[in-house]
Amino acid sequence: KAGVTQTPRYLIKTRGQQVTLSCSPISGHRSVSWYQQTPGQGLQFLFEYFSETQRNKGNFPGRFSGRQFSNSRSEMNVSTLELGDSALYLCASSLGPLGGDQPQHFGDGTRLSIL
Amino acid sequence: KQEVTQIPAALSVPEGENLVLNCSFTDSAIYNLQWFRQDPGKGLTSLLLIQSSQREQTSGRLNASLDKSSGRSTLYIAASQPGDSATYLCAPSRGGGYQKVTFGIGTKLQVIP
């Protein structure tokens, strides 16, 4: 069974640009969550989608947005990129919504560098 | 706001030793707590998930306990091996609020052959 797939693996952008990251969950999983990981802040929760609906959102500015498609694949978009957005962006999927009895499974992430 | 602390921040042990990693959290209103390991440059690998109604979970050489009332969880690793070297993270998950899942900074474990 294929794991969580994130594309691209690496991305370099400049300030002011926008970027879209993609996440394909494990087959049958309906919940997709996004996280930002930086050396200084650790892993921080961005948002969760379940059955195409955003169920919860972390404390990030509106420049960070996402969506989920009917096949459970999810995209995350960051607009007007800032230097501080440089990070490893991780996606996780689970059978049920967060807080339930199903574990999260993570992809290997997209490393975003802002120049 | 949930805050998660993991102690120690780093740990170096000889192969074969048993060890305990600690995780404490400030908000006991959690639904579950998950332990992960992360290898350099990689995503997180799920190790154990403990529901709020459970006291512990075991998988192979790993045993995780949860004391929700005191806001603590421990991960016990028996007979450590060099392949166990990684950063270990705990993540309590709550039912409401905007901070759905909160991660600790992790414990970086090195097992020396």
mmCIF file of C-alpha atoms in Angstrom:
data_model
loop_
_atom_site.group_PDB
_atom_site.id
_atom_site.type_symbol
_atom_site.label_atom_id
_atom_site.label_comp_id
_atom_site.label_asym_id
_atom_site.label_seq_id
_atom_site.Cartn_x
_atom_site.Cartn_y
_atom_site.Cartn_z
ATOM 1 C CA LYS A 1 0.000 0.000 0.000
ATOM 2 C CA ALA A 2 1.497 3.325 -1.037
ATOM 3 C CA GLY A 3 2.241 5.829 1.691
ATOM 4 C CA VAL A 4 1.574 9.531 1.778
ATOM 5 C CA THR A 5 3.099 11.213 -1.259
ATOM 6 C CA GLN A 6 4.128 14.842 -1.302
ATOM 7 C CA THR A 7 5.248 16.746 -4.385
ATOM 8 C CA PRO A 8 7.528 18.379 -5.121
ATOM 9 C CA ARG A 9 10.230 17.286 -2.672
ATOM 10 C CA TYR A 10 12.201 20.502 -3.031
ATOM 11 C CA LEU A 11 11.194 23.970 -4.121
ATOM 12 C CA ILE A 12 13.019 27.277 -4.387
ATOM 13 C CA LYS A 13 11.054 30.509 -4.665
ATOM 14 C CA THR A 14 11.684 34.204 -4.222
ATOM 15 C CA ARG A 15 9.948 36.630 -1.903
ATOM 16 C CA GLY A 16 6.540 37.769 -3.080
ATOM 17 C CA GLN A 17 5.857 34.694 -5.194
ATOM 18 C CA GLN A 18 3.236 32.113 -4.431
ATOM 19 C CA VAL A 19 3.546 28.352 -4.215
ATOM 20 C CA THR A 20 1.283 25.306 -4.290
ATOM 21 C CA LEU A 21 2.229 22.046 -2.599
ATOM 22 C CA SER A 22 0.486 18.751 -3.212
ATOM 23 C CA CYS A 23 -0.298 15.801 -0.962
ATOM 24 C CA SER A 24 -1.767 12.437 -1.925
ATOM 25 C CA PRO A 25 -2.968 10.528 1.138
ATOM 26 C CA ILE A 26 -2.922 6.812 1.710
ATOM 27 C CA SER A 27 -5.726 5.179 -0.240
ATOM 28 C CA GLY A 28 -8.959 5.289 1.751
ATOM 29 C CA HIS A 29 -7.807 7.997 4.136
ATOM 30 C CA ARG A 30 -10.156 10.945 4.306
ATOM 31 C CA SER A 31 -8.307 13.268 6.654
ATOM 32 C CA VAL A 32 -5.324 15.306 5.507
ATOM 33 C CA SER A 33 -3.422 17.640 7.816
ATOM 34 C CA TRP A 34 -0.618 20.046 7.023
ATOM 35 C CA TYR A 35 2.283 21.071 9.240
ATOM 36 C CA GLN A 36 5.192 23.473 9.050
ATOM 37 C CA GLN A 37 8.498 22.388 10.555
ATOM 38 C CA THR A 38 11.320 24.837 11.254
ATOM 39 C CA PRO A 39 14.407 24.466 13.475
ATOM 40 C CA GLY A 40 13.268 27.280 15.755
ATOM 41 C CA GLN A 41 9.551 26.520 16.119
ATOM 42 C CA GLY A 42 9.444 22.781 15.603
ATOM 43 C CA LEU A 43 6.308 21.270 14.072
ATOM 44 C CA GLN A 44 3.298 23.558 13.924
ATOM 45 C CA PHE A 45 -0.193 22.588 12.834
ATOM 46 C CA LEU A 46 -1.504 24.481 9.803
ATOM 47 C CA PHE A 47 -4.902 22.954 9.068
ATOM 48 C CA GLU A 48 -6.871 19.762 8.648
ATOM 49 C CA TYR A 49 -9.248 18.739 5.896
ATOM 50 C CA PHE A 50 -11.752 15.942 6.201
ATOM 51 C CA SER A 51 -14.138 15.032 3.399
ATOM 52 C CA GLU A 52 -13.281 18.249 1.525
ATOM 53 C CA THR A 53 -14.078 20.456 4.538
ATOM 54 C CA GLN A 54 -11.563 22.366 6.612
ATOM 55 C CA ARG A 55 -12.205 21.170 10.147
ATOM 56 C CA ASN A 56 -9.571 23.126 11.985
ATOM 57 C CA LYS A 57 -6.939 25.746 11.416
ATOM 58 C CA GLY A 58 -3.740 26.605 13.240
ATOM 59 C CA ASN A 59 -2.483 30.055 14.091
ATOM 60 C CA PHE A 60 -1.114 31.057 10.685
ATOM 61 C CA PRO A 61 -1.879 34.115 8.559
ATOM 62 C CA GLY A 62 -4.405 34.025 5.746
ATOM 63 C CA ARG A 63 -1.575 33.730 3.209
ATOM 64 C CA PHE A 64 -1.650 30.031 4.033
ATOM 65 C CA SER A 65 -4.621 28.259 2.546
ATOM 66 C CA GLY A 66 -5.564 24.813 1.420
ATOM 67 C CA ARG A 67 -8.179 22.646 -0.141
ATOM 68 C CA GLN A 68 -9.108 19.017 -0.495
ATOM 69 C CA PHE A 69 -10.511 17.330 -3.544
ATOM 70 C CA SER A 70 -13.140 14.616 -3.776
ATOM 71 C CA ASN A 71 -10.408 11.955 -4.077
ATOM 72 C CA SER A 72 -8.956 13.226 -0.757
ATOM 73 C CA ARG A 73 -5.859 14.684 -2.406
ATOM 74 C CA SER A 74 -4.988 18.019 -0.879
ATOM 75 C CA GLU A 75 -3.132 21.135 -1.906
ATOM 76 C CA MET A 76 -1.662 23.868 0.210
ATOM 77 C CA ASN A 77 -1.062 27.336 -1.163
ATOM 78 C CA VAL A 78 1.127 30.056 0.274
ATOM 79 C CA SER A 79 0.868 33.498 -1.287
ATOM 80 C CA THR A 80 3.203 36.492 -1.041
ATOM 81 C CA LEU A 81 6.071 34.369 0.199
ATOM 82 C CA GLU A 82 8.312 35.691 2.960
ATOM 83 C CA LEU A 83 11.796 34.598 3.991
ATOM 84 C CA GLY A 84 10.315 33.162 7.184
ATOM 85 C CA ASP A 85 8.215 30.722 5.156
ATOM 86 C CA SER A 86 11.320 28.659 4.458
ATOM 87 C CA ALA A 87 10.569 25.345 6.096
ATOM 88 C CA LEU A 88 9.794 21.682 5.672
ATOM 89 C CA TYR A 89 6.071 21.311 4.971
ATOM 90 C CA LEU A 90 4.666 17.978 6.044
ATOM 91 C CA CYS A 91 1.388 16.380 5.175
ATOM 92 C CA ALA A 92 -0.254 13.622 7.166
ATOM 93 C CA SER A 93 -3.273 11.460 6.462
ATOM 94 C CA SER A 94 -5.514 9.302 8.620
ATOM 95 C CA LEU A 95 -8.615 7.204 8.150
ATOM 96 C CA GLY A 96 -10.716 9.322 10.434
ATOM 97 C CA PRO A 97 -10.576 12.914 11.639
ATOM 98 C CA LEU A 98 -7.895 14.145 14.030
ATOM 99 C CA GLY A 99 -8.560 13.346 17.651
ATOM 100 C CA GLY A 100 -10.101 9.989 16.874
ATOM 101 C CA ASP A 101 -8.690 6.509 17.233
ATOM 102 C CA GLN A 102 -6.729 6.459 13.983
ATOM 103 C CA PRO A 103 -3.032 7.342 13.805
ATOM 104 C CA GLN A 104 -1.604 9.923 11.455
ATOM 105 C CA HIS A 105 0.791 8.837 8.722
ATOM 106 C CA PHE A 106 3.244 11.370 7.348
ATOM 107 C CA GLY A 107 4.829 11.986 3.982
ATOM 108 C CA ASP A 108 8.493 12.927 3.585
ATOM 109 C CA GLY A 109 7.633 16.576 3.125
ATOM 110 C CA THR A 110 8.348 19.401 0.721
ATOM 111 C CA ARG A 111 11.358 21.523 1.570
ATOM 112 C CA LEU A 112 10.611 25.099 0.585
ATOM 113 C CA SER A 113 13.431 27.621 0.393
ATOM 114 C CA ILE A 114 12.730 31.315 -0.086
ATOM 115 C CA LEU A 115 15.491 33.487 -1.538
ATOM 116 C CA LYS B 1 -2.920 26.970 24.590
ATOM 117 C CA GLN B 2 -1.390 23.519 24.723
ATOM 118 C CA GLU B 3 2.335 23.422 25.476
ATOM 119 C CA VAL B 4 4.362 20.247 25.124
ATOM 120 C CA THR B 5 7.741 19.664 26.731
ATOM 121 C CA GLN B 6 10.033 16.754 26.021
ATOM 122 C CA ILE B 7 12.871 15.819 28.313
ATOM 123 C CA PRO B 8 15.714 15.213 27.726
ATOM 124 C CA ALA B 9 16.354 17.218 24.551
ATOM 125 C CA ALA B 10 19.135 14.835 23.598
ATOM 126 C CA LEU B 11 20.265 11.458 24.822
ATOM 127 C CA SER B 12 23.220 9.248 24.002
ATOM 128 C CA VAL B 13 23.253 5.652 25.221
ATOM 129 C CA PRO B 14 25.254 2.484 24.516
ATOM 130 C CA GLU B 15 23.573 -0.249 22.520
ATOM 131 C CA GLY B 16 21.453 -2.625 24.569
ATOM 132 C CA GLU B 17 20.446 -0.129 27.208
ATOM 133 C CA ASN B 18 16.800 0.398 28.203
ATOM 134 C CA LEU B 19 15.696 4.018 28.146
ATOM 135 C CA VAL B 20 12.750 6.299 28.882
ATOM 136 C CA LEU B 21 11.725 9.424 27.005
ATOM 137 C CA ASN B 22 9.412 11.883 28.731
ATOM 138 C CA CYS B 23 6.642 14.081 27.399
ATOM 139 C CA SER B 24 4.567 16.515 29.440
ATOM 140 C CA PHE B 25 1.644 18.655 28.291
ATOM 141 C CA THR B 26 -0.250 21.469 29.972
ATOM 142 C CA ASP B 27 -3.815 20.843 28.792
ATOM 143 C CA SER B 28 -5.132 17.454 29.909
ATOM 144 C CA ALA B 29 -8.289 17.714 27.751
ATOM 145 C CA ILE B 30 -6.824 15.541 25.042
ATOM 146 C CA TYR B 31 -8.378 12.869 22.858
ATOM 147 C CA ASN B 32 -5.219 10.934 22.192
ATOM 148 C CA LEU B 33 -1.445 11.146 22.154
ATOM 149 C CA GLN B 34 0.801 9.836 19.421
ATOM 150 C CA TRP B 35 4.512 9.097 19.492
ATOM 151 C CA PHE B 36 6.597 9.477 16.333
ATOM 152 C CA ARG B 37 10.168 9.109 15.255
ATOM 153 C CA GLN B 38 11.797 11.318 12.654
ATOM 154 C CA ASP B 39 14.966 10.462 10.784
ATOM 155 C CA PRO B 40 17.060 13.331 9.351
ATOM 156 C CA GLY B 41 15.494 14.871 6.252
ATOM 157 C CA LYS B 42 12.477 12.595 6.480
ATOM 158 C CA GLY B 43 8.874 12.763 7.549
ATOM 159 C CA LEU B 44 7.505 11.298 10.749
ATOM 160 C CA THR B 45 6.945 7.600 11.340
ATOM 161 C CA SER B 46 4.078 6.705 13.650
ATOM 162 C CA LEU B 47 5.141 4.525 16.580
ATOM 163 C CA LEU B 48 2.229 4.335 18.991
ATOM 164 C CA LEU B 49 -1.155 5.977 19.483
ATOM 165 C CA ILE B 50 -2.724 6.038 22.946
ATOM 166 C CA GLN B 51 -6.376 6.981 23.366
ATOM 167 C CA SER B 52 -7.270 9.205 26.311
ATOM 168 C CA SER B 53 -9.097 6.276 27.933
ATOM 169 C CA GLN B 54 -6.032 4.018 27.747
ATOM 170 C CA ARG B 55 -3.094 3.808 30.091
ATOM 171 C CA GLU B 56 -0.514 2.266 27.773
ATOM 172 C CA GLN B 57 0.247 0.775 24.385
ATOM 173 C CA THR B 58 2.938 -1.662 23.352
ATOM 174 C CA SER B 59 4.562 -2.463 20.038
ATOM 175 C CA GLY B 60 7.571 -4.716 20.001
ATOM 176 C CA ARG B 61 10.333 -3.148 22.083
ATOM 177 C CA LEU B 62 8.328 0.035 22.564
ATOM 178 C CA ASN B 63 5.911 0.804 25.354
ATOM 179 C CA ALA B 64 4.127 4.112 25.769
ATOM 180 C CA SER B 65 2.174 5.136 28.848
ATOM 181 C CA LEU B 66 -0.250 7.979 29.372
ATOM 182 C CA ASP B 67 -1.305 9.704 32.582
ATOM 183 C CA LYS B 68 -3.781 12.264 31.340
ATOM 184 C CA SER B 69 -4.573 13.747 34.738
ATOM 185 C CA SER B 70 -0.966 14.672 35.393
ATOM 186 C CA GLY B 71 -0.273 15.611 31.766
ATOM 187 C CA ARG B 72 2.466 13.084 31.194
ATOM 188 C CA SER B 73 3.428 10.378 28.754
ATOM 189 C CA THR B 74 6.533 8.233 28.593
ATOM 190 C CA LEU B 75 8.042 6.163 25.809
ATOM 191 C CA TYR B 76 10.056 3.189 26.976
ATOM 192 C CA ILE B 77 12.509 1.598 24.554
ATOM 193 C CA ALA B 78 13.885 -1.786 25.549
ATOM 194 C CA ALA B 79 17.248 -3.137 24.446
ATOM 195 C CA SER B 80 18.102 -0.114 22.310
ATOM 196 C CA GLN B 81 19.766 -0.617 18.913
ATOM 197 C CA PRO B 82 21.742 1.739 16.638
ATOM 198 C CA GLY B 83 18.739 1.756 14.279
ATOM 199 C CA ASP B 84 16.712 3.427 17.023
ATOM 200 C CA SER B 85 18.802 6.583 16.578
ATOM 201 C CA ALA B 86 16.370 9.329 15.567
ATOM 202 C CA THR B 87 14.403 12.223 16.994
ATOM 203 C CA TYR B 88 11.343 11.147 18.950
ATOM 204 C CA LEU B 89 8.302 13.423 19.113
ATOM 205 C CA CYS B 90 5.112 13.262 21.095
ATOM 206 C CA ALA B 91 1.899 14.901 19.937
ATOM 207 C CA PRO B 92 -1.232 15.225 22.054
ATOM 208 C CA SER B 93 -4.401 15.885 20.100
ATOM 209 C CA ARG B 94 -7.297 17.860 21.564
ATOM 210 C CA GLY B 95 -10.889 18.181 20.616
ATOM 211 C CA GLY B 96 -11.323 21.893 20.176
ATOM 212 C CA GLY B 97 -9.554 25.189 19.692
ATOM 213 C CA TYR B 98 -7.377 26.115 16.810
ATOM 214 C CA GLN B 99 -4.328 24.239 17.964
ATOM 215 C CA LYS B 100 -5.606 20.805 17.113
ATOM 216 C CA VAL B 101 -2.352 18.887 17.389
ATOM 217 C CA THR B 102 0.666 20.151 19.286
ATOM 218 C CA PHE B 103 4.150 18.702 18.940
ATOM 219 C CA GLY B 104 7.033 18.792 21.331
ATOM 220 C CA ILE B 105 10.472 19.788 20.036
ATOM 221 C CA GLY B 106 11.529 16.183 20.445
ATOM 222 C CA THR B 107 14.261 14.104 22.026
ATOM 223 C CA LYS B 108 17.240 13.362 19.808
ATOM 224 C CA LEU B 109 18.420 9.857 20.578
ATOM 225 C CA GLN B 110 21.777 8.414 19.624
ATOM 226 C CA VAL B 111 22.459 4.737 20.285
ATOM 227 C CA ILE B 112 26.166 3.976 20.170
ATOM 228 C CA PRO B 113 27.229 0.522 18.887
#
